[in-house]
């Protein structure tokens, strides 16, 4: 038999990852959450329905079946005209304690200065692994064209948290 795992429903300490993401958003004041699903809609929708009345936010599952990438999924979802204001986008398996209000405020300030600002992407500096930095890995060195092997672990990474604007506000 084939076992299919839905990553957002994989448990950490007995709790699905999606629950941590919902809690993260709710703790930052988000009142409405849309879970976009390319696949496994039934499993995710069933899980979300099981949470009804147990969490302080409204959550719904939205299929985006015509999409082959993230941009197309957001476009397909935007065509439904459900988003009326700037929004926060995160993957369904994010565990974070990041405070979103300062990020949202910075996004709003950038949009006020320049109406062409469509998205603010949160980036953080990766923690350099000292043991990894000391390794002499020829493959890594060739990837970074002569850069020290420590160049790879000290790059910027994204926790997959972004703020953006609905389509109708981008056509000013």
mmCIF file of C-alpha atoms in Angstrom:
data_model
loop_
_atom_site.group_PDB
_atom_site.id
_atom_site.type_symbol
_atom_site.label_atom_id
_atom_site.label_comp_id
_atom_site.label_asym_id
_atom_site.label_seq_id
_atom_site.Cartn_x
_atom_site.Cartn_y
_atom_site.Cartn_z
ATOM 1 C CA UNK A 1 0.000 0.000 0.000
ATOM 2 C CA UNK A 2 1.044 3.610 -0.537
ATOM 3 C CA UNK A 3 1.088 6.025 2.376
ATOM 4 C CA UNK A 4 0.720 9.657 1.389
ATOM 5 C CA UNK A 5 1.810 12.261 3.907
ATOM 6 C CA UNK A 6 0.342 15.740 3.862
ATOM 7 C CA UNK A 7 3.260 17.829 5.105
ATOM 8 C CA UNK A 8 1.080 20.437 6.825
ATOM 9 C CA UNK A 9 -0.607 17.639 8.810
ATOM 10 C CA UNK A 10 2.580 15.933 9.974
ATOM 11 C CA UNK A 11 2.615 16.004 13.775
ATOM 12 C CA UNK A 12 5.230 17.650 15.972
ATOM 13 C CA UNK A 13 4.709 16.680 19.625
ATOM 14 C CA UNK A 14 1.414 15.104 18.527
ATOM 15 C CA UNK A 15 0.081 18.326 16.965
ATOM 16 C CA UNK A 16 -0.160 18.849 13.177
ATOM 17 C CA UNK A 17 2.184 21.514 11.776
ATOM 18 C CA UNK A 18 -0.812 23.395 10.356
ATOM 19 C CA UNK A 19 -2.127 23.940 13.897
ATOM 20 C CA UNK A 20 1.136 25.676 14.834
ATOM 21 C CA UNK A 21 0.818 27.900 11.762
ATOM 22 C CA UNK A 22 -2.781 28.786 12.616
ATOM 23 C CA UNK A 23 -1.796 29.553 16.216
ATOM 24 C CA UNK A 24 1.111 31.719 15.000
ATOM 25 C CA UNK A 25 -1.219 33.750 12.779
ATOM 26 C CA UNK A 26 -3.965 34.009 15.426
ATOM 27 C CA UNK A 27 -1.462 35.177 18.061
ATOM 28 C CA UNK A 28 -0.512 37.979 15.656
ATOM 29 C CA UNK A 29 -4.093 39.201 15.288
ATOM 30 C CA UNK A 30 -5.019 37.480 12.023
ATOM 31 C CA UNK A 31 -8.787 36.937 11.983
ATOM 32 C CA UNK A 32 -9.276 35.134 8.645
ATOM 33 C CA UNK A 33 -7.099 32.331 7.249
ATOM 34 C CA UNK A 34 -7.365 30.708 3.825
ATOM 35 C CA UNK A 35 -5.500 27.433 3.356
ATOM 36 C CA UNK A 36 -4.711 27.055 -0.355
ATOM 37 C CA UNK A 37 -4.497 23.430 -1.504
ATOM 38 C CA UNK A 38 -3.058 22.105 -4.740
ATOM 39 C CA UNK A 39 -3.528 18.530 -3.550
ATOM 40 C CA UNK A 40 -4.857 16.636 -0.521
ATOM 41 C CA UNK A 41 -7.835 18.979 -0.297
ATOM 42 C CA UNK A 42 -10.071 16.412 1.408
ATOM 43 C CA UNK A 43 -7.569 15.662 4.194
ATOM 44 C CA UNK A 44 -6.807 19.327 4.859
ATOM 45 C CA UNK A 45 -10.441 20.415 4.661
ATOM 46 C CA UNK A 46 -11.480 17.636 7.052
ATOM 47 C CA UNK A 47 -8.786 18.652 9.521
ATOM 48 C CA UNK A 48 -9.764 22.322 9.323
ATOM 49 C CA UNK A 49 -13.438 21.464 9.848
ATOM 50 C CA UNK A 50 -12.446 19.466 12.949
ATOM 51 C CA UNK A 51 -10.946 22.656 14.421
ATOM 52 C CA UNK A 52 -14.157 24.688 14.077
ATOM 53 C CA UNK A 53 -15.154 26.211 17.404
ATOM 54 C CA UNK A 54 -11.803 25.288 18.992
ATOM 55 C CA UNK A 55 -9.784 28.204 17.634
ATOM 56 C CA UNK A 56 -10.399 31.950 17.641
ATOM 57 C CA UNK A 57 -10.035 32.512 13.904
ATOM 58 C CA UNK A 58 -12.038 31.690 10.814
ATOM 59 C CA UNK A 59 -10.228 29.135 8.646
ATOM 60 C CA UNK A 60 -11.278 27.708 5.310
ATOM 61 C CA UNK A 61 -9.687 25.408 2.773
ATOM 62 C CA UNK A 62 -9.537 26.665 -0.834
ATOM 63 C CA UNK A 63 -8.562 24.395 -3.742
ATOM 64 C CA UNK A 64 -6.187 25.852 -6.347
ATOM 65 C CA UNK A 65 -6.138 22.939 -8.768
ATOM 66 C CA UNK A 66 -5.239 24.798 -11.997
ATOM 67 C CA UNK A 67 -1.949 26.029 -10.533
ATOM 68 C CA UNK A 68 1.480 24.589 -11.198
ATOM 69 C CA UNK A 69 3.422 27.022 -8.975
ATOM 70 C CA UNK A 70 2.984 29.464 -6.116
ATOM 71 C CA UNK A 71 2.432 32.503 -8.341
ATOM 72 C CA UNK A 72 -0.325 30.772 -10.289
ATOM 73 C CA UNK A 73 -1.930 29.560 -7.044
ATOM 74 C CA UNK A 74 -2.039 33.093 -5.635
ATOM 75 C CA UNK A 75 -3.411 34.405 -8.945
ATOM 76 C CA UNK A 76 -6.077 31.680 -9.089
ATOM 77 C CA UNK A 77 -7.077 32.459 -5.513
ATOM 78 C CA UNK A 78 -7.048 36.231 -6.132
ATOM 79 C CA UNK A 79 -9.518 35.737 -9.000
ATOM 80 C CA UNK A 80 -12.105 34.724 -6.387
ATOM 81 C CA UNK A 81 -12.097 38.286 -4.952
ATOM 82 C CA UNK A 82 -11.924 37.075 -1.351
ATOM 83 C CA UNK A 83 -8.991 39.319 -0.387
ATOM 84 C CA UNK A 84 -9.954 42.943 0.254
ATOM 85 C CA UNK A 85 -6.860 44.302 1.997
ATOM 86 C CA UNK A 86 -3.143 43.693 2.445
ATOM 87 C CA UNK A 87 -2.527 40.149 3.600
ATOM 88 C CA UNK A 88 0.089 37.873 5.155
ATOM 89 C CA UNK A 89 1.228 34.799 3.253
ATOM 90 C CA UNK A 90 2.869 31.831 5.009
ATOM 91 C CA UNK A 91 3.333 28.188 4.161
ATOM 92 C CA UNK A 92 1.136 25.733 6.073
ATOM 93 C CA UNK A 93 4.061 24.140 7.882
ATOM 94 C CA UNK A 94 5.641 27.263 9.420
ATOM 95 C CA UNK A 95 6.456 27.236 13.108
ATOM 96 C CA UNK A 96 7.350 30.739 14.244
ATOM 97 C CA UNK A 97 7.144 33.172 17.115
ATOM 98 C CA UNK A 98 7.886 36.163 14.851
ATOM 99 C CA UNK A 99 5.910 39.313 15.649
ATOM 100 C CA UNK A 100 4.079 40.265 12.453
ATOM 101 C CA UNK A 101 2.899 43.759 13.409
ATOM 102 C CA UNK A 102 6.281 45.474 12.802
ATOM 103 C CA UNK A 103 6.606 43.681 9.448
ATOM 104 C CA UNK A 104 3.104 44.710 8.416
ATOM 105 C CA UNK A 105 3.734 48.306 9.541
ATOM 106 C CA UNK A 106 6.932 48.455 7.462
ATOM 107 C CA UNK A 107 5.051 47.044 4.483
ATOM 108 C CA UNK A 108 2.325 49.686 4.832
ATOM 109 C CA UNK A 109 4.928 52.488 5.064
ATOM 110 C CA UNK A 110 6.667 51.226 1.918
ATOM 111 C CA UNK A 111 3.307 51.061 0.085
ATOM 112 C CA UNK A 112 2.453 54.623 1.149
ATOM 113 C CA UNK A 113 5.762 55.868 -0.294
ATOM 114 C CA UNK A 114 5.589 53.745 -3.451
ATOM 115 C CA UNK A 115 2.305 52.256 -4.738
ATOM 116 C CA UNK A 116 4.335 49.783 -6.837
ATOM 117 C CA UNK A 117 5.450 47.932 -3.699
ATOM 118 C CA UNK A 118 3.583 44.657 -3.949
ATOM 119 C CA UNK A 119 5.236 42.432 -1.382
ATOM 120 C CA UNK A 120 7.470 42.503 1.668
ATOM 121 C CA UNK A 121 9.410 39.291 2.208
ATOM 122 C CA UNK A 122 10.812 38.501 5.621
ATOM 123 C CA UNK A 123 14.429 37.326 5.500
ATOM 124 C CA UNK A 124 16.689 36.386 8.354
ATOM 125 C CA UNK A 125 20.362 35.625 8.552
ATOM 126 C CA UNK A 126 21.100 31.927 8.766
ATOM 127 C CA UNK A 127 23.032 30.816 11.802
ATOM 128 C CA UNK A 128 26.505 29.794 10.764
ATOM 129 C CA UNK A 129 27.340 26.268 11.779
ATOM 130 C CA UNK A 130 30.955 26.465 12.968
ATOM 131 C CA UNK A 131 31.536 22.722 12.530
ATOM 132 C CA UNK A 132 30.194 22.885 8.970
ATOM 133 C CA UNK A 133 32.256 25.997 8.204
ATOM 134 C CA UNK A 134 35.452 24.126 9.101
ATOM 135 C CA UNK A 135 34.732 21.306 6.670
ATOM 136 C CA UNK A 136 36.611 21.426 3.387
ATOM 137 C CA UNK A 137 33.963 20.328 0.894
ATOM 138 C CA UNK A 138 35.158 20.700 -2.708
ATOM 139 C CA UNK A 139 31.590 20.644 -4.037
ATOM 140 C CA UNK A 140 30.604 23.620 -1.863
ATOM 141 C CA UNK A 141 33.747 25.478 -2.858
ATOM 142 C CA UNK A 142 32.989 24.942 -6.544
ATOM 143 C CA UNK A 143 29.410 26.151 -6.067
ATOM 144 C CA UNK A 144 30.601 29.415 -4.574
ATOM 145 C CA UNK A 145 33.420 29.887 -7.131
ATOM 146 C CA UNK A 146 36.347 30.017 -4.756
ATOM 147 C CA UNK A 147 34.432 31.376 -1.790
ATOM 148 C CA UNK A 148 35.229 29.729 1.521
ATOM 149 C CA UNK A 149 33.116 26.714 2.465
ATOM 150 C CA UNK A 150 31.511 28.859 5.176
ATOM 151 C CA UNK A 151 29.810 31.001 2.500
ATOM 152 C CA UNK A 152 26.907 28.559 2.213
ATOM 153 C CA UNK A 153 25.703 28.449 5.833
ATOM 154 C CA UNK A 154 25.891 32.235 6.361
ATOM 155 C CA UNK A 155 23.431 33.187 3.615
ATOM 156 C CA UNK A 156 20.030 34.787 4.048
ATOM 157 C CA UNK A 157 17.107 32.419 4.389
ATOM 158 C CA UNK A 158 13.378 32.927 4.233
ATOM 159 C CA UNK A 159 10.988 31.547 6.842
ATOM 160 C CA UNK A 160 8.312 31.783 4.095
ATOM 161 C CA UNK A 161 6.491 34.743 5.633
ATOM 162 C CA UNK A 162 5.416 37.611 3.331
ATOM 163 C CA UNK A 163 2.956 40.473 3.258
ATOM 164 C CA UNK A 164 1.277 41.478 0.010
ATOM 165 C CA UNK A 165 -1.625 43.332 -1.555
ATOM 166 C CA UNK A 166 -4.743 42.110 -3.385
ATOM 167 C CA UNK A 167 -4.752 42.297 -7.199
ATOM 168 C CA UNK A 168 -7.231 45.184 -7.439
ATOM 169 C CA UNK A 169 -4.887 47.478 -5.466
ATOM 170 C CA UNK A 170 -1.946 46.904 -7.813
ATOM 171 C CA UNK A 171 -3.535 48.596 -10.830
ATOM 172 C CA UNK A 172 -3.401 52.251 -9.630
#
